[in-house]
mmCIF file of C-alpha atoms in Angstrom:
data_model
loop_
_atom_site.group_PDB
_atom_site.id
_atom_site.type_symbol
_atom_site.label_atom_id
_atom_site.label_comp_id
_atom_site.label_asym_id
_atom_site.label_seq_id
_atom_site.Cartn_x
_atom_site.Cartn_y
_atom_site.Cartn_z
ATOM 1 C CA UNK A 884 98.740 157.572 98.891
ATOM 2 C CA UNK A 885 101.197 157.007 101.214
ATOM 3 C CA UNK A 886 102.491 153.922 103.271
ATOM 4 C CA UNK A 887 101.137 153.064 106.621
ATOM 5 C CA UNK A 888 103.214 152.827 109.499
ATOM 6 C CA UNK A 889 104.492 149.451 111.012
ATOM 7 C CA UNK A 890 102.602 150.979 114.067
ATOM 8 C CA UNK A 891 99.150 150.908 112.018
ATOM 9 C CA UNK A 892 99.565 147.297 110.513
ATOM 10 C CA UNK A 893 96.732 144.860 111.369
ATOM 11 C CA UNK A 894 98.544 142.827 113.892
ATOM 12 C CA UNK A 895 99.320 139.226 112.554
ATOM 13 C CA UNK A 896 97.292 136.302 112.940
ATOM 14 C CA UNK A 897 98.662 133.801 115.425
ATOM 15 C CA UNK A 898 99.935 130.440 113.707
ATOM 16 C CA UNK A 899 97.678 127.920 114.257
ATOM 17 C CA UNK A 900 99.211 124.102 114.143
ATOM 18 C CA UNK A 901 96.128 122.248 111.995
ATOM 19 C CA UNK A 902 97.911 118.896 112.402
ATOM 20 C CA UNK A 903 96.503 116.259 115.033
ATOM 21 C CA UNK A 904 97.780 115.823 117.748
ATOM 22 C CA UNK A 905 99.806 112.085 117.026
ATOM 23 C CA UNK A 906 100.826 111.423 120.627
ATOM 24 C CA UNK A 907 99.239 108.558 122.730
ATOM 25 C CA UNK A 908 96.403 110.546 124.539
ATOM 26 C CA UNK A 909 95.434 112.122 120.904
ATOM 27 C CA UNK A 910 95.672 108.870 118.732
ATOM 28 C CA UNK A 911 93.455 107.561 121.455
ATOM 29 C CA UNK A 912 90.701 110.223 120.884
ATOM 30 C CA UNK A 913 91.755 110.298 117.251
ATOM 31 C CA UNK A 914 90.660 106.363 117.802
ATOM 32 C CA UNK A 915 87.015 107.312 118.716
ATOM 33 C CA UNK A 916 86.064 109.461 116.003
ATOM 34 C CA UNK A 917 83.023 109.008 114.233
ATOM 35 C CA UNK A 918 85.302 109.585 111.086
ATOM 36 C CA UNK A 919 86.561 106.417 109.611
ATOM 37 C CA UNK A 920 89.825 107.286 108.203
ATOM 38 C CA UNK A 921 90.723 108.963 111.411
ATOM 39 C CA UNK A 922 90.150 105.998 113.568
ATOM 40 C CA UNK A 923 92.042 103.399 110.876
ATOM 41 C CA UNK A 924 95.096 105.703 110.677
ATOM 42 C CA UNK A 925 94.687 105.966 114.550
ATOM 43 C CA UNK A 926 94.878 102.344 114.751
ATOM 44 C CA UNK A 927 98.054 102.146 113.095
ATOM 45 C CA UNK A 928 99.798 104.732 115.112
ATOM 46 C CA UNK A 929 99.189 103.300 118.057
ATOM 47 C CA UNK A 930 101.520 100.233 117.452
ATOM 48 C CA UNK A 931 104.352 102.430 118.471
ATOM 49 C CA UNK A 932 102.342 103.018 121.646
ATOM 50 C CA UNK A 933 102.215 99.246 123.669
ATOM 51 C CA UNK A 934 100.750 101.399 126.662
ATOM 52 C CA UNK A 935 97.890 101.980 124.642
ATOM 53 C CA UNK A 936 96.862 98.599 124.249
ATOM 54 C CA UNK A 937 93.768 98.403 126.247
ATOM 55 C CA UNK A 938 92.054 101.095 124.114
ATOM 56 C CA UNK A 939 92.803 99.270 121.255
ATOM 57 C CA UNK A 940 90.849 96.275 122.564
ATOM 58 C CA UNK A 941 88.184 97.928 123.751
ATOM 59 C CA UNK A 942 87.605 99.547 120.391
ATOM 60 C CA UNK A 943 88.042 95.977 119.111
ATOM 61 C CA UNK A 944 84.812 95.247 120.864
ATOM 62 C CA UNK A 945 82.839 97.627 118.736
ATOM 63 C CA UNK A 946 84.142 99.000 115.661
ATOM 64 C CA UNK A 947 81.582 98.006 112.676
ATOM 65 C CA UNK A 948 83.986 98.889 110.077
ATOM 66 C CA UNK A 949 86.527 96.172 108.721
ATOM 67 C CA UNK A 950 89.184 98.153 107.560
ATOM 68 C CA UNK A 951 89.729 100.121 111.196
ATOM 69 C CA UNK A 952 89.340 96.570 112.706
ATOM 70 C CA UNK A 953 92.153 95.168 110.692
ATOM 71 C CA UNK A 954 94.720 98.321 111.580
ATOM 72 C CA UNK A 955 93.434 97.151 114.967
ATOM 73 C CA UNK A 956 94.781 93.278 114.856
ATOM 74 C CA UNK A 957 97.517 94.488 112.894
ATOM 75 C CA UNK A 958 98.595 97.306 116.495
ATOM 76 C CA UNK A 959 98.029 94.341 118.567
ATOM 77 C CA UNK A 960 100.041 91.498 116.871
ATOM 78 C CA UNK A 961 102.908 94.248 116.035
ATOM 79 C CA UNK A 962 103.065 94.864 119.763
ATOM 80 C CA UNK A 963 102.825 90.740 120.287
ATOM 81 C CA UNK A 964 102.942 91.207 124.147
ATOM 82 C CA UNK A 965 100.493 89.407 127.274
ATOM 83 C CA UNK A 966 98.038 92.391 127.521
ATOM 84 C CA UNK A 967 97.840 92.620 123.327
ATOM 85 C CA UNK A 968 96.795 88.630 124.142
ATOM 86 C CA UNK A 969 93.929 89.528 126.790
ATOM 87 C CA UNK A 970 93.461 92.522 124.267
ATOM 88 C CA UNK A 971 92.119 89.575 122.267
ATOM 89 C CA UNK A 972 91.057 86.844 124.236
ATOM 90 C CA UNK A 973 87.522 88.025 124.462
ATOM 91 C CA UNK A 974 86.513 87.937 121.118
ATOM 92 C CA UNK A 975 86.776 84.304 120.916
ATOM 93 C CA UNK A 976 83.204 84.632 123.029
ATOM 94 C CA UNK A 977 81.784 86.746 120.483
ATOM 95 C CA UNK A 978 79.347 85.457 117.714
ATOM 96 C CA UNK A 979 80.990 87.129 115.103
ATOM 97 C CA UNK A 980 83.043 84.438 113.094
ATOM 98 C CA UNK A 981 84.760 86.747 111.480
ATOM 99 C CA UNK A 982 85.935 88.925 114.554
ATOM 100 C CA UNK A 983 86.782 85.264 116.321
ATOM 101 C CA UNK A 984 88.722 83.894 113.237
ATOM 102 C CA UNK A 985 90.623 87.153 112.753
ATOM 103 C CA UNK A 986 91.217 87.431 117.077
ATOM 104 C CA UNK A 987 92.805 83.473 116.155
ATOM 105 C CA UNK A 988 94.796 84.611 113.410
ATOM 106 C CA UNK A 989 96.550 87.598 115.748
ATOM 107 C CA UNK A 990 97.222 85.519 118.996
ATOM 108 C CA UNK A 991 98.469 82.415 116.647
ATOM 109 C CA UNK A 992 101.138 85.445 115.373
ATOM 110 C CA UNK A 993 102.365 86.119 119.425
ATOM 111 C CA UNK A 994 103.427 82.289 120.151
ATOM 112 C CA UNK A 995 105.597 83.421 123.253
ATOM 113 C CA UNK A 996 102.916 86.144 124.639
ATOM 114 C CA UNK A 997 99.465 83.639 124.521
ATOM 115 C CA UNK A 998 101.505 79.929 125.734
ATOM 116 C CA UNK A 999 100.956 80.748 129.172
ATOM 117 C CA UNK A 1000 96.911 81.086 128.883
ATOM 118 C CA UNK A 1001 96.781 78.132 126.778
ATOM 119 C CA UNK A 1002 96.111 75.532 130.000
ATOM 120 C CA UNK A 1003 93.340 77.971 131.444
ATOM 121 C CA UNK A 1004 91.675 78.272 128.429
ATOM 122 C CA UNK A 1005 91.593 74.285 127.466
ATOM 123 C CA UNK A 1006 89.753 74.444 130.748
ATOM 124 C CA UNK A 1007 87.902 77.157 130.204
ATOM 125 C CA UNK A 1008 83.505 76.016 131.140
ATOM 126 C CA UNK A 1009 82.632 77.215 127.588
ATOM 127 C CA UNK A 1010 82.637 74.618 125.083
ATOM 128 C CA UNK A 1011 83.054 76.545 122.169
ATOM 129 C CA UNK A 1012 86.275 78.306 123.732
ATOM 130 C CA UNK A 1013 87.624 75.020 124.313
ATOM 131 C CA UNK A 1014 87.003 74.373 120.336
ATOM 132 C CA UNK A 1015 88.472 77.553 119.646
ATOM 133 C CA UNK A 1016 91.384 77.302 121.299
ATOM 134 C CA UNK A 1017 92.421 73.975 120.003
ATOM 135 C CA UNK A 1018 91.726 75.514 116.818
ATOM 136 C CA UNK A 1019 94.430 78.048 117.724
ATOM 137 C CA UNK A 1020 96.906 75.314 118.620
ATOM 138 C CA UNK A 1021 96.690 74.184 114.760
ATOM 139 C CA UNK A 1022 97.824 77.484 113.799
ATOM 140 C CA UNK A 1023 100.615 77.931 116.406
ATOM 141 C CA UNK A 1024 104.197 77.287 115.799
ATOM 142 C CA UNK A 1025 105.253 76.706 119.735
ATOM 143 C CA UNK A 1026 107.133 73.322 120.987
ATOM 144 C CA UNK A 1027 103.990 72.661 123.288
ATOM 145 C CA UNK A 1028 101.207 72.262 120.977
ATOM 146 C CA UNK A 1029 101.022 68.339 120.927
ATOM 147 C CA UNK A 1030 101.549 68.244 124.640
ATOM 148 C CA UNK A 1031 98.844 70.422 125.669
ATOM 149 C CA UNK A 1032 96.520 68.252 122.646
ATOM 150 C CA UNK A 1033 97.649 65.292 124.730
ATOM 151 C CA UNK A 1034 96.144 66.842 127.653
ATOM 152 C CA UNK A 1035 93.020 67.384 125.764
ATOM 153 C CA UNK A 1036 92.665 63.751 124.433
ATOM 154 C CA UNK A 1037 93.257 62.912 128.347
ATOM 155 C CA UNK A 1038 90.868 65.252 130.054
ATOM 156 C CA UNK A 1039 88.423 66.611 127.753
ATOM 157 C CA UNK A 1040 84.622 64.964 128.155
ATOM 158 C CA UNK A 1041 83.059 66.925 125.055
ATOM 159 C CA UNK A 1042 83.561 64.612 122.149
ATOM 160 C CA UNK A 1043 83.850 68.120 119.983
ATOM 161 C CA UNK A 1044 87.092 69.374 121.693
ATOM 162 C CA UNK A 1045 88.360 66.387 121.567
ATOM 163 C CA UNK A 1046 87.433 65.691 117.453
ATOM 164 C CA UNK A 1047 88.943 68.932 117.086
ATOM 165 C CA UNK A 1048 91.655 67.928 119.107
ATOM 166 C CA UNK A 1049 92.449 64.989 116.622
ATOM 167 C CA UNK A 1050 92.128 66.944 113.064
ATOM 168 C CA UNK A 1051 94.986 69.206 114.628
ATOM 169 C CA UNK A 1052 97.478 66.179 115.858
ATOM 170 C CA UNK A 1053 96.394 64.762 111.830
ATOM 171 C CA UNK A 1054 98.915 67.356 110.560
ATOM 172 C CA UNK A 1055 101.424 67.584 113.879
ATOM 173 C CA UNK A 1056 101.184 64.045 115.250
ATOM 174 C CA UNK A 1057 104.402 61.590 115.383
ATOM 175 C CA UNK A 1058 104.715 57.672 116.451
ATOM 176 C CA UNK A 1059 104.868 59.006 119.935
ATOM 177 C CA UNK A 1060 101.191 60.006 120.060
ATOM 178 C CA UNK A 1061 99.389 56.794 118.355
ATOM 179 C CA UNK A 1062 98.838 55.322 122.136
ATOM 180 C CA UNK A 1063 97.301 58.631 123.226
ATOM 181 C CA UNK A 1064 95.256 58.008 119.943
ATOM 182 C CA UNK A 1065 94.496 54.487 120.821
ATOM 183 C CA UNK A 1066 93.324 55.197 124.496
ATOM 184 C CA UNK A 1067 90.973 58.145 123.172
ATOM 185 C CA UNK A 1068 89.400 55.917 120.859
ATOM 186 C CA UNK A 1069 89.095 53.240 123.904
ATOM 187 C CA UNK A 1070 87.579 55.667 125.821
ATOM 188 C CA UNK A 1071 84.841 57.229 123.554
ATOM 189 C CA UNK A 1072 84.165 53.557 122.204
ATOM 190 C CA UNK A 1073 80.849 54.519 121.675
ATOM 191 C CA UNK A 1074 81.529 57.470 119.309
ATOM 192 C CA UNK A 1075 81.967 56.052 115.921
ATOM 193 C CA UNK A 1076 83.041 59.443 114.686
ATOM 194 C CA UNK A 1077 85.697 59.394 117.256
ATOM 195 C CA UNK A 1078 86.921 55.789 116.004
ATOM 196 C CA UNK A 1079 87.085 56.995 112.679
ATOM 197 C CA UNK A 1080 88.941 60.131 113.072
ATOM 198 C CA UNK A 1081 91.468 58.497 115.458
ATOM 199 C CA UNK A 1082 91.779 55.459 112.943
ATOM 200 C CA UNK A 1083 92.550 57.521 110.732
ATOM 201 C CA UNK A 1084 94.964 59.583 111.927
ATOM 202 C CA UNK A 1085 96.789 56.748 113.627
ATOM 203 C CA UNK A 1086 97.212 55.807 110.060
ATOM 204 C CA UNK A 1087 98.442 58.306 108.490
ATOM 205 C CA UNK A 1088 100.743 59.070 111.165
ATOM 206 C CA UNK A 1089 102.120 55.320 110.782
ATOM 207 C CA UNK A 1090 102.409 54.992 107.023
ATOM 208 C CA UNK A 1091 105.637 54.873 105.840
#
């Protein structure tokens, strides 16, 4: 038999690239998948991306599974900048402990980026923000902590921020801070837990 032409060849089969596409706009698509693995690698890739932040806190906000979510804190605290902080900030409303532990974890990491919401959210009209964020402030290693839990013992009217406000100065306090102590425990006279706490702190801050 003999050989076919070049002319009479079946015509080759166009290369096809199989690979995802790994740029922003696809990582972000990539990030919605119903396939797990494709949004947890997603997640990762998008650290390289800080323009891309938003979508990763919006699919903060719903992703069920927790090994996606952590490639998710892990994007946002790797980029470490002001929107990766109101990336996070609303998931210290949620109910989810865990989501609200892990959101403190991340924004304690970004010192620099979250210092200038502290003040807003000390005053912020949920309670349990308030808690939270003084929580934060026992995690974060900026120069401000005891000053802004100074403005907490000074302001703050819910004797739960303020509680919290004293375990936190139990492991940061110096000398400086035993009148602040003093004049919280003067002014929630009628708390005994209050007394306690401060008395105790006050203490420990003063032994030698």
């Amino acid at each position: 038999m003999g050989l076919r032409k070049n002319s009479e060849l079946d015509p080759l089969r166009p290369v096809i690239d199989r690979a995802l596409p790994r740029d922003a706009q696809g990582l972000i698509a990539q990030l919605r998948s119903p396939e797990i693995e494709l949004r947890r690698w997603a997640a990762r890739d998008l650290a390289a991306h800080p323009d891309t932040v938003r979508a990763l806190g919006e699919q903060l906000l719903q992703e069920q599974d927790s090994s996606v979510r952590e490639a998710l804190f892990t994007s946002l605290g790797t980029m470490a900048t002001p929107d990766s902080v109101s990336a996070l900030l609303p998931l210290l409303r949620r109910d989810d402990a865990q989501l609200r532990n892990r959101a403190i974890e991340a924004l304690a990491g970004m010192p620099r980026a979250v210092a200038p919401r502290i003040t807003a959210l000390l005053g912020d009209t949920d309670v349990d923000v308030r808690i939270f964020t003084v929580n934060l402030l026992g995690e974060l290693r900026h120069e401000q902590v005891p000053q802004w839990l100074l403005m907490v013992l000074a302001n703050e009217q819910e004797v739960n921020v303020v509680a919290a406000a004293i375990d936190v100065l139990a492991e940061v306090g110096q000398p400086e801070h035993v009148a602040a102590l003093r004049a919280t425990r003067q002014r929630f006279a009628q708390d005994p837990f209050i007394g306690f706490t401060a008395d105790m702190v006050i203490a420990r801050i003063e032994s030698p």
